Every structure is written in C-alpha cells, then in structure tokens.
XYZ file of N, CA and C in Angstrom:
591
model
N 29.153 82.968 6.585
C 30.371 82.625 7.326
C 30.242 83.073 8.784
N 30.847 82.297 9.707
C 30.817 82.678 11.126
C 31.615 83.952 11.318
N 31.182 84.761 12.271
C 31.951 85.987 12.509
C 33.203 85.659 13.321
N 34.273 86.361 13.002
C 35.555 86.134 13.686
C 35.502 86.798 15.058
N 35.877 86.038 16.088
C 35.852 86.565 17.456
C 37.246 86.672 18.068
N 38.197 85.898 17.528
C 39.556 85.859 18.077
C 40.555 85.926 16.928
N 41.523 86.832 17.052
C 42.609 86.939 16.067
C 43.921 86.651 16.783
N 44.666 85.695 16.241
C 45.901 85.208 16.875
C 47.084 85.483 15.951
N 48.186 85.950 16.523
C 49.433 86.090 15.768
C 50.465 85.119 16.300
N 50.893 84.179 15.476
C 51.850 83.165 15.934
C 53.265 83.745 16.001
N 54.010 83.308 17.015
C 55.346 83.869 17.255
C 56.123 82.965 18.192
N 57.417 83.207 18.249
C 58.250 82.698 19.341
C 58.448 83.841 20.329
N 58.542 83.536 21.635
C 58.680 84.601 22.627
C 60.128 85.077 22.787
N 60.279 86.281 23.305
C 61.614 86.780 23.647
C 62.180 87.700 22.590
N 63.022 88.629 23.060
C 63.542 89.663 22.162
C 64.416 89.086 21.050
N 65.033 87.918 21.281
C 65.909 87.360 20.238
C 65.102 86.874 19.027
N 63.794 86.647 19.205
C 62.954 86.182 18.095
C 62.053 87.275 17.528
N 61.957 88.389 18.226
C 60.997 89.447 17.894
C 61.016 89.831 16.406
N 62.201 89.939 15.838
C 62.321 90.426 14.457
C 62.601 89.318 13.450
N 62.350 88.057 13.859
C 62.603 86.946 12.930
C 61.366 86.668 12.073
N 61.595 86.069 10.910
C 60.499 85.828 9.956
C 59.359 85.016 10.565
N 59.694 84.094 11.468
C 58.672 83.213 12.049
C 57.633 84.006 12.848
N 57.958 85.262 13.191
C 57.055 86.083 13.998
C 56.174 87.011 13.167
N 56.142 86.808 11.857
C 55.392 87.723 10.983
C 53.901 87.777 11.337
N 53.348 86.656 11.790
C 51.930 86.661 12.199
C 51.687 87.596 13.368
N 52.621 87.589 14.319
C 52.496 88.475 15.478
C 52.677 89.936 15.070
N 53.514 90.203 14.058
C 53.683 91.601 13.611
C 52.341 92.179 13.175
N 51.535 91.355 12.483
C 50.213 91.801 12.044
C 49.318 92.126 13.245
N 49.272 91.228 14.235
C 48.383 91.437 15.386
C 48.855 92.633 16.220
N 50.170 92.809 16.342
C 50.700 93.990 17.048
C 50.282 95.274 16.336
N 50.358 95.268 15.020
C 49.993 96.454 14.234
C 48.495 96.723 14.326
N 47.710 95.676 14.334
C 46.254 95.793 14.493
C 45.915 96.435 15.840
N 46.585 95.950 16.892
C 46.347 96.496 18.236
C 46.739 97.972 18.305
N 47.864 98.317 17.651
C 48.301 99.723 17.626
C 47.290 100.597 16.884
N 46.842 100.113 15.739
C 45.938 100.895 14.897
C 44.617 101.188 15.612
N 44.170 100.270 16.446
C 42.873 100.428 17.110
C 43.012 100.723 18.608
N 44.238 101.071 19.037
C 44.481 101.437 20.446
C 43.941 100.389 21.413
N 44.284 99.147 21.154
C 43.861 98.044 22.030
C 45.104 97.562 22.787
N 45.196 97.853 24.086
C 46.428 97.498 24.819
C 46.486 96.015 25.196
N 47.642 95.418 24.976
C 47.872 94.033 25.393
C 48.233 93.977 26.871
N 47.857 92.868 27.515
C 48.414 92.596 28.840
C 48.799 91.123 28.908
N 49.779 90.838 29.754
C 50.199 89.444 29.938
C 49.080 88.728 30.682
N 48.609 87.635 30.130
C 47.512 86.876 30.741
C 47.986 85.445 30.907
N 48.400 85.107 32.150
C 49.044 83.804 32.352
C 48.078 82.653 32.083
N 46.786 82.840 32.373
C 45.861 81.718 32.148
C 45.676 81.423 30.659
N 46.034 82.409 29.811
C 45.964 82.209 28.360
C 47.345 81.990 27.731
N 48.377 81.906 28.571
C 49.739 81.631 28.076
C 50.135 82.606 26.966
N 49.833 83.886 27.175
C 50.171 84.826 26.111
C 49.847 86.266 26.445
N 50.033 87.117 25.435
C 49.610 88.510 25.502
C 48.190 88.556 24.965
N 47.297 89.177 25.729
C 45.871 89.119 25.398
C 45.286 90.521 25.433
N 44.331 90.769 24.548
C 43.677 92.080 24.511
C 42.251 91.913 24.004
N 41.391 92.843 24.432
C 40.016 92.897 23.928
C 39.728 94.320 23.517
N 39.024 94.506 22.422
C 38.686 95.865 22.014
C 37.824 95.874 20.779
N 37.426 97.075 20.382
C 36.574 97.241 19.212
C 37.411 97.465 17.958
N 37.090 96.724 16.919
C 37.639 96.985 15.589
C 36.428 97.238 14.701
N 36.255 98.470 14.295
C 34.987 98.858 13.679
C 33.913 98.753 14.740
N 32.871 97.978 14.461
C 31.785 97.844 15.448
C 31.840 96.495 16.163
N 32.883 95.715 15.889
C 32.958 94.352 16.442
C 33.910 94.294 17.636
N 33.481 93.619 18.723
C 34.433 93.369 19.812
C 35.247 92.130 19.462
N 36.548 92.330 19.465
C 37.465 91.269 19.044
C 38.471 91.008 20.145
N 38.852 89.742 20.269
C 39.918 89.368 21.189
C 41.180 89.123 20.366
N 42.287 89.607 20.887
C 43.588 89.450 20.223
C 44.502 88.631 21.129
N 45.307 87.777 20.521
C 46.199 86.901 21.289
C 47.521 86.727 20.559
N 48.608 86.901 21.301
C 49.933 86.484 20.825
C 50.473 85.495 21.863
N 50.498 84.205 21.521
C 50.999 83.227 22.495
C 52.443 83.549 22.904
N 52.743 83.335 24.182
C 54.122 83.524 24.649
C 54.764 82.167 24.973
N 54.128 81.116 24.485
C 54.765 79.796 24.501
C 55.685 79.760 23.278
N 56.466 78.713 23.132
C 57.207 78.570 21.878
C 56.246 78.145 20.772
N 56.661 78.433 19.546
C 55.817 78.228 18.364
C 55.183 76.842 18.329
N 55.988 75.797 18.651
C 55.495 74.427 18.465
C 54.464 74.006 19.511
N 54.195 74.873 20.516
C 53.116 74.583 21.479
C 52.126 75.754 21.559
N 52.051 76.551 20.488
C 51.186 77.737 20.539
C 49.701 77.396 20.589
N 49.338 76.164 20.203
C 47.932 75.758 20.298
C 47.394 75.793 21.712
N 48.282 75.627 22.698
C 47.851 75.636 24.105
C 47.194 76.969 24.473
N 47.784 78.078 24.004
C 47.247 79.411 24.292
C 45.910 79.617 23.574
N 45.858 79.197 22.312
C 44.632 79.365 21.517
C 43.496 78.544 22.125
N 43.822 77.319 22.516
C 42.825 76.443 23.149
C 42.300 77.063 24.443
N 43.192 77.667 25.236
C 42.777 78.254 26.513
C 41.774 79.396 26.305
N 42.056 80.272 25.344
C 41.134 81.387 25.072
C 39.823 80.864 24.487
N 39.930 79.944 23.537
C 38.723 79.406 22.882
C 37.812 78.719 23.890
N 38.400 77.953 24.810
C 37.587 77.267 25.822
C 36.942 78.269 26.779
N 37.705 79.245 27.223
C 37.218 80.216 28.217
C 36.047 81.027 27.659
N 36.177 81.479 26.412
C 35.147 82.342 25.815
C 34.179 81.570 24.902
N 34.322 80.233 24.869
C 33.447 79.398 24.030
C 33.458 79.863 22.563
N 34.656 79.966 22.032
C 34.866 80.388 20.639
C 35.128 79.135 19.790
N 34.367 78.986 18.729
C 34.521 77.822 17.845
C 35.718 78.021 16.921
N 36.320 76.922 16.432
C 37.478 77.061 15.525
C 37.204 77.976 14.333
N 35.999 77.892 13.739
C 35.723 78.716 12.557
C 35.545 80.196 12.886
N 35.572 80.539 14.190
C 35.513 81.945 14.622
C 36.905 82.495 14.971
N 37.934 81.719 14.627
C 39.317 82.091 14.947
C 40.083 82.372 13.649
N 40.798 83.496 13.649
C 41.724 83.821 12.555
C 43.137 83.700 13.108
N 43.956 82.874 12.477
C 45.351 82.707 12.889
C 46.250 83.304 11.807
N 47.042 84.299 12.191
C 48.004 84.912 11.261
C 49.360 84.232 11.458
N 49.976 83.853 10.343
C 51.264 83.150 10.448
C 52.138 83.456 9.241
N 53.434 83.235 9.423
C 54.406 83.382 8.334
C 54.204 82.251 7.327
N 54.371 82.579 6.044
C 54.131 81.602 4.980
C 55.304 81.591 4.005
N 55.981 80.432 3.940
C 57.147 80.270 3.062
C 56.773 80.267 1.578
N 55.573 79.807 1.276
C 55.216 79.547 -0.125
C 54.787 80.783 -0.904
N 54.702 81.939 -0.243
C 54.394 83.172 -0.973
C 55.441 84.242 -0.631
N 55.626 85.163 -1.568
C 56.713 86.136 -1.459
C 56.449 87.199 -0.396
N 57.525 87.808 0.141
C 57.348 88.965 1.014
C 56.565 90.049 0.272
N 55.603 90.658 0.968
C 54.780 91.684 0.327
C 53.491 91.132 -0.242
N 53.244 89.822 -0.045
C 51.978 89.235 -0.478
C 51.283 88.564 0.705
N 49.967 88.414 0.564
C 49.123 87.859 1.629
C 48.137 86.881 1.011
N 47.696 85.913 1.809
C 46.619 85.032 1.368
C 45.716 84.733 2.564
N 44.412 84.772 2.312
C 43.435 84.327 3.310
C 42.992 82.928 2.937
N 42.781 82.102 3.928
C 42.426 80.714 3.646
C 41.542 80.205 4.769
N 40.489 79.467 4.401
C 39.651 78.795 5.403
C 40.066 77.345 5.480
N 40.446 76.913 6.657
C 40.760 75.500 6.846
C 42.014 75.070 6.098
N 42.240 73.754 6.060
C 43.408 73.207 5.372
C 44.380 72.567 6.342
N 45.471 72.070 5.802
C 46.485 71.404 6.629
C 47.430 72.397 7.283
N 48.560 71.879 7.775
C 49.528 72.768 8.444
C 50.725 73.088 7.562
N 50.892 72.360 6.452
C 51.978 72.653 5.522
C 53.355 72.640 6.160
N 53.508 71.835 7.231
C 54.808 71.766 7.901
C 55.038 72.865 8.928
N 54.064 73.773 9.097
C 54.229 74.878 10.060
C 53.888 74.364 11.459
N 54.891 74.401 12.369
C 54.693 73.798 13.686
C 53.619 74.486 14.518
N 53.481 75.798 14.345
C 52.439 76.516 15.084
C 51.048 76.097 14.634
N 50.870 75.932 13.324
C 49.578 75.473 12.805
C 49.329 74.016 13.198
N 50.381 73.211 13.156
C 50.247 71.794 13.509
C 49.723 71.661 14.941
N 50.297 72.425 15.862
C 49.872 72.331 17.259
C 48.477 72.918 17.457
N 48.165 73.978 16.721
C 46.833 74.585 16.830
C 45.763 73.586 16.398
N 45.978 72.929 15.267
C 45.022 71.921 14.779
C 44.838 70.830 15.835
N 45.968 70.363 16.385
C 45.929 69.300 17.389
C 45.154 69.733 18.639
N 45.457 70.943 19.154
C 44.830 71.404 20.402
C 43.356 71.777 20.219
N 42.962 72.044 18.984
C 41.541 72.310 18.716
C 40.804 71.008 18.383
N 41.378 69.898 18.819
C 40.721 68.603 18.623
C 40.776 68.132 17.181
N 41.915 68.390 16.538
C 42.104 68.046 15.116
C 41.110 68.754 14.202
N 40.613 69.903 14.653
C 39.714 70.709 13.820
C 40.556 71.710 13.036
N 40.431 71.668 11.708
C 41.254 72.516 10.833
C 40.477 73.708 10.289
N 39.281 73.958 10.832
C 38.361 74.902 10.193
C 38.648 76.377 10.484
N 39.688 76.655 11.274
C 39.998 78.063 11.546
C 40.518 78.748 10.287
N 40.390 80.062 10.287
C 40.807 80.876 9.137
C 42.279 81.234 9.320
N 43.008 81.301 8.221
C 44.430 81.684 8.305
C 44.670 82.929 7.462
N 45.446 83.835 8.019
C 46.021 84.922 7.234
C 47.485 84.563 7.053
N 47.854 84.264 5.809
C 49.220 83.822 5.508
C 50.029 85.046 5.071
N 51.042 85.352 5.852
C 51.888 86.519 5.587
C 53.154 86.022 4.885
N 53.318 86.404 3.627
C 54.427 85.885 2.834
C 55.789 86.306 3.362
N 56.690 85.325 3.470
C 58.079 85.630 3.871
C 59.081 85.132 2.827
N 58.567 84.416 1.788
C 59.477 83.853 0.790
C 60.112 82.560 1.284
N 60.838 81.918 0.396
C 61.428 80.601 0.675
C 62.938 80.662 0.428
N 63.735 79.986 1.262
C 65.197 80.052 1.067
C 65.671 79.267 -0.151
N 64.818 78.400 -0.714
C 65.212 77.673 -1.914
C 65.334 76.180 -1.701
N 65.732 75.784 -0.487
C 65.870 74.353 -0.212
C 65.335 74.060 1.179
N 64.649 72.905 1.326
C 63.992 72.646 2.613
C 64.981 72.495 3.767
N 66.222 72.115 3.463
C 67.218 71.986 4.538
C 67.562 73.346 5.158
N 67.247 74.423 4.452
C 67.586 75.772 4.954
C 66.427 76.452 5.685
N 65.268 75.771 5.723
C 64.054 76.441 6.212
C 64.176 76.875 7.670
N 64.689 75.995 8.542
C 64.730 76.346 9.971
C 65.568 77.600 10.209
N 66.758 77.621 9.637
C 67.608 78.804 9.783
C 66.975 80.044 9.178
N 66.233 79.839 8.101
C 65.608 80.964 7.395
C 64.476 81.580 8.225
N 63.570 80.739 8.741
C 62.438 81.307 9.495
C 62.897 81.907 10.822
N 64.009 81.404 11.351
C 64.525 81.956 12.613
C 65.537 83.076 12.372
N 65.690 83.467 11.107
C 66.553 84.603 10.767
C 65.721 85.853 10.510
N 66.402 86.981 10.408
C 65.716 88.258 10.163
C 65.649 88.518 8.660
N 64.520 89.042 8.180
C 64.443 89.376 6.756
C 65.378 90.534 6.405
N 65.759 90.617 5.155
C 66.541 91.769 4.689
C 65.697 93.032 4.873
N 66.324 94.215 4.930
C 65.541 95.453 5.071
C 64.474 95.601 3.987
N 64.790 95.238 2.740
C 63.797 95.331 1.661
C 62.622 94.387 1.901
N 62.945 93.149 2.298
C 61.877 92.179 2.563
C 61.026 92.616 3.754
N 61.678 93.113 4.801
C 60.921 93.550 5.983
C 59.987 94.705 5.608
N 60.467 95.603 4.792
C 59.632 96.721 4.354
C 58.427 96.214 3.557
N 58.652 95.258 2.668
C 57.555 94.686 1.873
C 56.540 93.984 2.785
N 57.037 93.234 3.765
C 56.153 92.545 4.715
C 55.351 93.570 5.512
N 56.026 94.629 5.984
C 55.331 95.661 6.774
C 54.229 96.339 5.964
N 54.511 96.637 4.688
C 53.509 97.291 3.849
C 52.315 96.357 3.603
N 52.584 95.068 3.421
C 51.492 94.096 3.256
C 50.666 94.011 4.539
N 51.337 94.025 5.688
C 50.630 93.986 6.971
C 49.753 95.231 7.135
N 50.248 96.389 6.721
C 49.426 97.611 6.769
C 48.134 97.416 5.977
N 48.251 96.792 4.800
C 47.054 96.520 3.980
C 46.116 95.550 4.714
N 46.697 94.537 5.340
C 45.888 93.562 6.074
C 45.130 94.236 7.217
N 45.801 95.143 7.921
C 45.149 95.877 9.012
C 43.988 96.704 8.461
N 44.232 97.354 7.309
C 43.189 98.184 6.692
C 41.970 97.368 6.286
N 42.199 96.124 5.862
C 41.102 95.269 5.385
C 40.462 94.423 6.486
N 41.032 94.453 7.692
C 40.487 93.617 8.764
C 39.012 93.931 9.056
N 38.581 95.210 9.119
C 37.150 95.466 9.356
C 36.251 94.852 8.277
N 36.704 94.842 7.029
C 35.933 94.214 5.937
C 35.705 92.741 6.250
N 36.766 92.081 6.703
C 36.694 90.668 7.046
C 35.774 90.446 8.241
N 35.896 91.315 9.255
C 35.095 91.151 10.463
C 33.615 91.420 10.203
N 33.332 92.234 9.194
C 31.935 92.482 8.816
C 31.331 91.310 8.059
N 32.133 90.294 7.810
C 31.626 89.101 7.141
C 31.722 89.148 5.630
N 32.384 90.181 5.094
C 32.495 90.292 3.638
C 33.752 89.573 3.161
N 33.697 88.249 3.233
C 34.849 87.398 2.923
C 35.359 87.638 1.510
N 34.440 87.652 0.542
C 34.850 87.770 -0.861
C 35.586 89.071 -1.134
N 35.077 90.147 -0.563
C 35.726 91.448 -0.781
C 37.108 91.473 -0.115
N 37.190 90.934 1.106
C 38.476 90.903 1.814
C 39.497 90.061 1.043
N 39.056 88.911 0.541
C 39.953 88.039 -0.225
C 40.435 88.754 -1.487
N 39.483 89.362 -2.194
C 39.827 90.049 -3.446
C 40.867 91.142 -3.200
N 40.665 91.907 -2.139
C 41.590 93.017 -1.863
C 42.941 92.514 -1.363
N 42.909 91.563 -0.449
C 44.175 91.101 0.135
C 45.000 90.303 -0.868
N 44.332 89.525 -1.703
C 45.076 88.706 -2.669
C 45.651 89.551 -3.809
N 45.165 90.776 -3.942
C 45.721 91.645 -5.007
C 46.909 92.456 -4.488
N 47.201 92.348 -3.181
C 48.354 93.046 -2.613
C 49.624 92.387 -3.127
N 50.465 93.147 -3.793
C 51.734 92.614 -4.293
C 52.757 93.722 -4.195
N 53.503 93.710 -3.127
C 54.486 94.773 -2.908
C 55.865 94.185 -3.139
N 56.441 94.463 -4.258
C 57.782 93.939 -4.533
C 58.817 94.740 -3.755
N 59.841 94.057 -3.273
C 60.948 94.772 -2.648
C 61.616 95.633 -3.736
N 61.792 96.898 -3.416
C 62.343 97.829 -4.428
C 63.790 97.472 -4.749
C-alpha cells in the first residue's frame, strides 16, 4: 500500500459549526495534532488550516479545510497539487451516518454515500476515488429527511463522549497505519466499540 502523506479532517468553518456532528473528521485531526505537538497555521493558498510534523518516524501533512463542507475538495486539491501527493496517499477523516457513535471504519476508495465533502473531494481529485477514508461514526437520525438538521446539530453528551473515545483510539492507531500495517490498523480500529453509557 502507498504510504499516507496527507491527513485531512472534513469540517464546516466557524465557531457555530465547531461542535456539530459534521465536524467529527476535523475533531480527529485536531486531536492528532495535539497528541504530536504539531501546530496548525492558516494557509490561504491551501484554503485551510495546515500543519506539517512527525508522527512516529513519518513526516505527515495535516489539513482542515476552512471552506464550507461542499467545496472542501478545493483545499485538498491545492495541497495535493503543491506537494505532488497522489489520491491513494491521502487519508480523509469524515463523519459517518451509517455507523454508531463510538465506532470507526477504515476504507480504501469507494463512493461518497451522499456526503458532500467526499463528493467534492472525489470531483476535485479528477473523479479519483482511491483515497483512504477514516469514517467516524455519528449514528443516524432514523429518516433521511432529518439528516441535514442532524449532521449540523450537536451530539448528546453521551454520544460526544463515545465519539471522543473512538477518536482517541484512532489517534493511538495512526502510527500503525502510517507504518503501512493496514491489516493491523483495520483489525484494531474496527474492533473499537464504545457504547454510550
């Protein structure tokens, strides 16, 4: 497998969205940066918050787009073009309706599943779907008509705690993934199941 060079956390910008479910991907990247003391800076040419640093022995670039979710591919494309990073060397962390809070899934390639951030990323990478996804479970409201309000709402304290604990596990397993041990990372991350107490 190609080594991961860029890790992206999808989000909407601004304090009103900071704690909403749609920003769960960015929560992971923020926690990763904190854990490894990698400071973010606003980088206008990359349309986002950008950082470079060591995670284990690997130099990794971190990105949280500061565009709105539905145009987040613009930021990813800018970094990928500048540093000549191929789609399969990119990990995109995003909120996932189809799995429960406190669970995670790693996936190589695939469609966008209705997620506007993934849809734009695929489009801006030239319709290349080969990037890796870390799917951070947020649960589903039950009916598709409620999805927009749900992803733009804040999780309950129990759900947020479950999501945070799953993200802690993801941060712990990130060096395993960066070392190229895909199977071990998948096995460990997919066994994470933190039920809200």
